[in-house]
CSV table of C-alpha atoms in Angstrom, one decimal:
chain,number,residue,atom,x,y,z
A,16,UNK,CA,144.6,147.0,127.0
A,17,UNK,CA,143.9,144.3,129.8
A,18,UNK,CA,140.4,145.2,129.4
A,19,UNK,CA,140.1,144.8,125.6
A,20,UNK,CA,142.0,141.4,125.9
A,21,UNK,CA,140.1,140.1,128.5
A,22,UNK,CA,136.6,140.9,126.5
A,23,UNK,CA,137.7,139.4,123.7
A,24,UNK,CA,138.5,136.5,125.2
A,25,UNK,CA,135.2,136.3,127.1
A,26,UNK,CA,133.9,136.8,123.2
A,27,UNK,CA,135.5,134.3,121.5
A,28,UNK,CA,134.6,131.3,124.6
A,29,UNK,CA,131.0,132.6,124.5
A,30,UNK,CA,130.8,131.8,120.9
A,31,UNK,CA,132.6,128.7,121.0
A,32,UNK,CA,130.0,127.6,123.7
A,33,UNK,CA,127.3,128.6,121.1
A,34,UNK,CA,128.8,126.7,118.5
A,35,UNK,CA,128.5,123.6,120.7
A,36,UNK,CA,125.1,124.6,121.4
A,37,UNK,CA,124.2,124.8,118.2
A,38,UNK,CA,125.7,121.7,116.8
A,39,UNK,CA,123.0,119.4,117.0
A,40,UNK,CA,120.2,121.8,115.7
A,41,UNK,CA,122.3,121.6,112.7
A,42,UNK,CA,122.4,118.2,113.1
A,43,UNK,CA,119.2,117.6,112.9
A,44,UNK,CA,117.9,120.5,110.1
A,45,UNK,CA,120.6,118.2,107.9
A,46,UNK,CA,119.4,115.0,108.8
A,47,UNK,CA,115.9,116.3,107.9
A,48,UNK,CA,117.4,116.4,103.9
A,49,UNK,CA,118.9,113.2,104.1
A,50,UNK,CA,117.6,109.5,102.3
A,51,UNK,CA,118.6,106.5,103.9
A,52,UNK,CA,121.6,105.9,101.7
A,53,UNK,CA,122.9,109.2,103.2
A,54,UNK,CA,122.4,108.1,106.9
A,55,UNK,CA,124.8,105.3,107.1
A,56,UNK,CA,127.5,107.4,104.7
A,57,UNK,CA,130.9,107.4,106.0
A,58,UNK,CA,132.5,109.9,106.4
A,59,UNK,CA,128.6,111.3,107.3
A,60,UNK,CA,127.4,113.6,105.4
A,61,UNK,CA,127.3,117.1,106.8
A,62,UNK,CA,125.4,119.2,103.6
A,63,UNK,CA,123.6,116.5,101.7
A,64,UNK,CA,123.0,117.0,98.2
A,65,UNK,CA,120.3,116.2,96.8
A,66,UNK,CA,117.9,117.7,99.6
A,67,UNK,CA,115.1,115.4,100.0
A,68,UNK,CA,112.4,117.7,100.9
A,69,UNK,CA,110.1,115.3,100.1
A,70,UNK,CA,110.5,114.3,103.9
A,71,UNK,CA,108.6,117.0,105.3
A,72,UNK,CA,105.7,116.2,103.0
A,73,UNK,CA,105.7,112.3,103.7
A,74,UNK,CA,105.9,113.2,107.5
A,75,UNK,CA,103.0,115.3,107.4
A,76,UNK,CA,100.9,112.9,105.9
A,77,UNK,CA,102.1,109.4,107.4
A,78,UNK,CA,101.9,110.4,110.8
A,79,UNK,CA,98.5,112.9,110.6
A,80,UNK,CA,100.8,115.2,111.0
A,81,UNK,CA,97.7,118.5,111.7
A,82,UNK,CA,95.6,116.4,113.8
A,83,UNK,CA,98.6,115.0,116.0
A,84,UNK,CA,100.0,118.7,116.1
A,85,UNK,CA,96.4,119.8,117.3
A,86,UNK,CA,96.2,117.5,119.6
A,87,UNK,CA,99.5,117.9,120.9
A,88,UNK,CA,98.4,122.0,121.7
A,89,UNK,CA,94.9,121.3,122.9
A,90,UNK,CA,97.0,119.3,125.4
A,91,UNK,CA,99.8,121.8,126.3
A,92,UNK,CA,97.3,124.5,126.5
A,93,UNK,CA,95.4,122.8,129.0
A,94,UNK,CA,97.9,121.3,131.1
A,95,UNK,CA,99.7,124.7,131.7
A,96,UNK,CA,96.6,126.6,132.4
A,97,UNK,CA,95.6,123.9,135.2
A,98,UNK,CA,99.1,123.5,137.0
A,99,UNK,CA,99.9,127.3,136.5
A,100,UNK,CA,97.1,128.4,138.1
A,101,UNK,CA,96.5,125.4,140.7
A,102,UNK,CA,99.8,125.6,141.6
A,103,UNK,CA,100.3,129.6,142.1
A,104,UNK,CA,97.0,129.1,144.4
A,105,UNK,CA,98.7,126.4,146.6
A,106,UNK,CA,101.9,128.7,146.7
A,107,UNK,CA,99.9,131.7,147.6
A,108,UNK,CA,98.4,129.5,150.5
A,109,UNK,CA,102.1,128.6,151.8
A,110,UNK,CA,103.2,132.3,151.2
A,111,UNK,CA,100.6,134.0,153.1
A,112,UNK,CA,99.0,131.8,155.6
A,113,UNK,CA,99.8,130.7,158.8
A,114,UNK,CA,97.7,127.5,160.0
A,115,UNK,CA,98.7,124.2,161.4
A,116,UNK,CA,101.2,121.8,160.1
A,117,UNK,CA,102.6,124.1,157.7
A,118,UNK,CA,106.0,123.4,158.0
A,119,UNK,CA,105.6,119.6,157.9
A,120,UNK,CA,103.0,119.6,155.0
A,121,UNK,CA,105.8,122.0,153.1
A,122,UNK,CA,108.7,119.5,154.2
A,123,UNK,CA,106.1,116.6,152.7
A,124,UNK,CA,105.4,118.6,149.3
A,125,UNK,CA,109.6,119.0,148.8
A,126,UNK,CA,109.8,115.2,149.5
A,127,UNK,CA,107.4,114.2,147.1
A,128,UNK,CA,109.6,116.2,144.5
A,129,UNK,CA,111.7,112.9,144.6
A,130,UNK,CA,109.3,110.3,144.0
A,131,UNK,CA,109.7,109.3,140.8
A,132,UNK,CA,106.4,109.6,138.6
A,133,UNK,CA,107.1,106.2,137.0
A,134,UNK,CA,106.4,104.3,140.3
A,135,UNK,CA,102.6,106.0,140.2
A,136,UNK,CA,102.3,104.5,136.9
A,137,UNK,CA,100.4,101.7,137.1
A,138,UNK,CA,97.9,102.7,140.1
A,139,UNK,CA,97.1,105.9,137.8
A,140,UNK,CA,95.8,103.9,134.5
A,141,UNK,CA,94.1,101.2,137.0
A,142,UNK,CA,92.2,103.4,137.9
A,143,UNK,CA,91.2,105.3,135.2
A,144,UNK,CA,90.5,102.5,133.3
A,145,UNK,CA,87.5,102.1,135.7
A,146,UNK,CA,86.4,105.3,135.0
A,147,UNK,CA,86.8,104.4,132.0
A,148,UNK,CA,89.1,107.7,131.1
A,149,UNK,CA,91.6,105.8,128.4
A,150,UNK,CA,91.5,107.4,125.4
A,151,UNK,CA,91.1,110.8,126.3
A,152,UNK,CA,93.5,113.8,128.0
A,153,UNK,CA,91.8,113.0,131.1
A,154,UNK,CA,94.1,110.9,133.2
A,155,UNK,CA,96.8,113.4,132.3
A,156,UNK,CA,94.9,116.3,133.4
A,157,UNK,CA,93.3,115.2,136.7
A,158,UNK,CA,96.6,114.3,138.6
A,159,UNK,CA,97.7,117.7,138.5
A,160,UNK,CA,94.5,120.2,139.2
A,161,UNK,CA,96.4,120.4,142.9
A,162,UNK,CA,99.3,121.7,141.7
A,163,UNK,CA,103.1,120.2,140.7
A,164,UNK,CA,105.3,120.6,144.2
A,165,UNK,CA,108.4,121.7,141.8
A,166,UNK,CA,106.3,124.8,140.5
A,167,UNK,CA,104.5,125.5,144.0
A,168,UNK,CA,107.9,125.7,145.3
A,169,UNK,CA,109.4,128.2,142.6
A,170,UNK,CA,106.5,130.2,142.9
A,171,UNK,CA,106.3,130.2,146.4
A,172,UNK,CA,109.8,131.4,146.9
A,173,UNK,CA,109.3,134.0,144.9
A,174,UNK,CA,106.7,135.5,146.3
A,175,UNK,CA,108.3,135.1,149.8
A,176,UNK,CA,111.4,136.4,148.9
A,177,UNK,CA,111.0,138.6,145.7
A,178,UNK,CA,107.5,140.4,146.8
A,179,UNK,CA,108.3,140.5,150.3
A,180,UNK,CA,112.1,140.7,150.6
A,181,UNK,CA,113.5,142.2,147.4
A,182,UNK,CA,112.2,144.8,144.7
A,183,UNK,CA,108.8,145.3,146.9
A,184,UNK,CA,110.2,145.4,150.1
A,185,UNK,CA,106.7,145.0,152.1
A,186,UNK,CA,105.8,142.9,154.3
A,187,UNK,CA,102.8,140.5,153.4
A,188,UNK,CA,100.6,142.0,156.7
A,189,UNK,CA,101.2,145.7,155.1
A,190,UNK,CA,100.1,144.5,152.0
A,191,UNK,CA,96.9,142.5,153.4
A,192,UNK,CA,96.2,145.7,155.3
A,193,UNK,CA,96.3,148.1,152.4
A,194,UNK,CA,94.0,145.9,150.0
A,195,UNK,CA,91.8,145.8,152.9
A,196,UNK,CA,91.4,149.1,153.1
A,197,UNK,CA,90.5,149.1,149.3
A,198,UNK,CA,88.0,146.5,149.6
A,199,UNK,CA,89.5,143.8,148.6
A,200,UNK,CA,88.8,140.0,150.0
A,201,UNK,CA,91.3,137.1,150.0
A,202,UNK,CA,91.2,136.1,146.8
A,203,UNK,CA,91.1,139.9,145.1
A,204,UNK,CA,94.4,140.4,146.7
A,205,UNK,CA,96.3,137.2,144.7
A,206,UNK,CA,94.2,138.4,141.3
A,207,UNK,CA,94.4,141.9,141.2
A,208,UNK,CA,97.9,142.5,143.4
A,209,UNK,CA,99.8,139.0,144.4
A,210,UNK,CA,99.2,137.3,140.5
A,211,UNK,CA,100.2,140.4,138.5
A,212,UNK,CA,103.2,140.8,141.1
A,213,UNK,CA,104.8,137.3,140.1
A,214,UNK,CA,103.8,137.7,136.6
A,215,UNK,CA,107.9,136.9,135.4
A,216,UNK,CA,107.7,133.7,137.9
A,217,UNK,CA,104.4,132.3,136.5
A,218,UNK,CA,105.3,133.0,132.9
A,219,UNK,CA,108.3,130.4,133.7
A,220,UNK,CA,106.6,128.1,134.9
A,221,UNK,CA,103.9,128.3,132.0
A,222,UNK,CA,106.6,127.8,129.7
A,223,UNK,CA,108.1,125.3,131.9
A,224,UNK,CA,105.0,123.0,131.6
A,225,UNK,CA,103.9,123.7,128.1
A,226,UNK,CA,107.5,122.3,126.8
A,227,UNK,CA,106.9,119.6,129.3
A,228,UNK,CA,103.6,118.9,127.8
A,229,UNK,CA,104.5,119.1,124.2
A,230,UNK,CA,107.3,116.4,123.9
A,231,UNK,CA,105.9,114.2,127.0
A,232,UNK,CA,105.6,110.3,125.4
A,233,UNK,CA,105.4,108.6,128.6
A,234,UNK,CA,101.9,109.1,129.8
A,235,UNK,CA,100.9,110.1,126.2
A,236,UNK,CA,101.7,106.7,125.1
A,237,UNK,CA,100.2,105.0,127.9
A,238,UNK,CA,96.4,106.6,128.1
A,239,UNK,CA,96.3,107.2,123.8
A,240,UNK,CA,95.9,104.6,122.1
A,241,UNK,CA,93.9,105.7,119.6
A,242,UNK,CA,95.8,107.1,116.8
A,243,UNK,CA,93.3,110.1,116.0
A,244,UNK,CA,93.7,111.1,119.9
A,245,UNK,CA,97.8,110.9,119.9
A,246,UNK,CA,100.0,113.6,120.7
A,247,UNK,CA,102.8,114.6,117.7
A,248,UNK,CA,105.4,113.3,120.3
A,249,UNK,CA,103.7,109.7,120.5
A,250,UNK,CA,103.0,109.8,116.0
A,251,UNK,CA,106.3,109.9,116.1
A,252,UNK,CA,107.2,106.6,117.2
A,253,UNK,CA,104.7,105.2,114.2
A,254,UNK,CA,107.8,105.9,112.1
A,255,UNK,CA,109.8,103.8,114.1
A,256,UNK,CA,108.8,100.4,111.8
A,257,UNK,CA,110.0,96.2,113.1
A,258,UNK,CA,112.3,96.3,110.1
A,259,UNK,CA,113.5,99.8,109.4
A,260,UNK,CA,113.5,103.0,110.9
A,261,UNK,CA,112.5,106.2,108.2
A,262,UNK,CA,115.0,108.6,109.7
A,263,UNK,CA,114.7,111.5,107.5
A,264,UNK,CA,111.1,111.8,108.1
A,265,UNK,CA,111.3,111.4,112.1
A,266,UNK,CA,114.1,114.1,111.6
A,267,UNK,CA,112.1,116.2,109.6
A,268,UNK,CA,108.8,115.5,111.5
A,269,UNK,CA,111.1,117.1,115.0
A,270,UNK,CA,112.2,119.7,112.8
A,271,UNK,CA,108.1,121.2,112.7
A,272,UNK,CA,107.3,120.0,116.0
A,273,UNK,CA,110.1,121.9,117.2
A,274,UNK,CA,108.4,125.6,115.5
A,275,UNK,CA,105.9,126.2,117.8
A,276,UNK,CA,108.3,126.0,121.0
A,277,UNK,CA,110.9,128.3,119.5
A,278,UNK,CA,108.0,130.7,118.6
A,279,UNK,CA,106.7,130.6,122.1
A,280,UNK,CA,110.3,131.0,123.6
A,281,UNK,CA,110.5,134.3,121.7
A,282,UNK,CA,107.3,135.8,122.2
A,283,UNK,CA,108.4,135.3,125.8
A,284,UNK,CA,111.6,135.8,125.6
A,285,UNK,CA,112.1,138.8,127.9
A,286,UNK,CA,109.6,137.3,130.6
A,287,UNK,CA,111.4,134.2,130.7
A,288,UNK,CA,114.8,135.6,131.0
A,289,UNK,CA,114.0,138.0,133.7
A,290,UNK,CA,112.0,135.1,135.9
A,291,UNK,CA,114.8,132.9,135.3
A,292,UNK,CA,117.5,135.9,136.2
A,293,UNK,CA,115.0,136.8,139.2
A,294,UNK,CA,115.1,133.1,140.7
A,295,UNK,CA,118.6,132.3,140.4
A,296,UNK,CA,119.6,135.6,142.1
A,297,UNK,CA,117.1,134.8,144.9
């Protein structure tokens, strides 16, 4: 009886928490329906009536809705495939190779997680605008072929402490040593045995970057100025007018952007979960 009780409980909080999470997806899905007249309502208005659908289509074709959502993957795409992979290289070098100044180049790398990105702000389009990179995914590309220290370091630990201390339960000479024996140089042993070990940690961290990617404004907004080259996340401001503000189209505009993320979480659902359960654990 304790037992049923207690689960219950742990039932009902766990859907109250949901509720709370869900709240302001509702939110927003209702806001999506709403004219302006309906916005500033009091009491608000939680089911409008009329739904204005008519938002979806007027945000599709105010902001270039296709071309900005194109642009916005060609982007995401590319920025995960470039700090995924540089960065699982740069953690493989820190997992598996002793050399000098290890320790105080990792200590470095953690430190530099703290600098805010703001700061290198200026510097960065300075001197991209003498390489005359404005304009183009460039200068948001380039800063980050060596890696991003906060994914270096989730991937690094798991392969330190996951490969080599956990389910595997190898040490990294014993592995080196057995790949060896197959054949296998340097860089066949992170392909073909270290890369499709750490498959749950790398799938995070592509998902980590691609949402990062997808709704980043700040150095979208700085190095696009052309409206046929913007991101969805910077067309989105275009809505934003000096006089008025068209809500239910910004609302219903983050309603599709949204689509492809959800999708991508639930493809992926069962890899991200398990990296996410493996890391916290470790």
């Amino acid at each position: 009886m304790k037992k049923s009780i207690l689960g219950v409980l742990k039932w009902i909080i766990l859907l109250m928490l949901a509720i709370v999470m869900l709240v302001p997806f509702f939110w927003l899905i209702s806001s999506s329906l709403k004219d302006k007249t309906q916005f500033y309502s009091n009491p608000p208005v939680y089911f409008p009536i009329p739904m204005h659908f008519e938002n979806f289509v007027n945000a599709w074709v105010n902001i270039g809705f296709f071309r900005a959502i194109l642009n916005s993957l060609v982007f995401a795409l590319t920025f995960t495939i470039i700090v995924v992979f540089s960065s699982a290289l740069a953690a493989y070098g820190f997992s598996r190779f002793k050399f000098p100044g290890k320790k105080v180049l990792f200590v470095i790398l953690l430190l530099s997680m703290m600098l805010p990105t703001q700061i290198m702000t200026i510097p960065l389009f300075l001197m991209f605008k003498k390489l005359n990179m404005i304009n183009t995914i460039l200068p948001m590309l380039l800063p980050y072929c060596l890696g991003v220290p906060y994914h270096i370091f989730l991937i690094r630990q798991f392969m330190n402490i996951f490969l080599y201390g956990g389910a595997i339960r190898a040490t990294p000479e014993a592995l080196d040593e057995a790949a060896k024996i197959d054949g296998c140089g340097t860089m066949q042993i992170f392909f073909y045995i270290i890369g499709p070990m750490s498959t749950p940690t790398l799938i995070v961290s592509a998902l980590l970057n691609f949402i990062w990617a997808w709704k980043d404004v700040w150095y979208s907004n700085i190095y696009l100025g052309r409206p046929e080259r913007q991101t969805i996340s910077v067309r989105l401001l275009s809505l934003i007018g000096d006089k008025s503000v068209e809500y239910g189209q910004m609302m219903a505009a983050t309603v599709m952007m949204m689509l492809p993320v959800i999708l991508l979480y639930f493809c992926a659902q069962k890899y991200f979960d398990e990296g996410i359960t493996i890391t916290e654990l470790k």
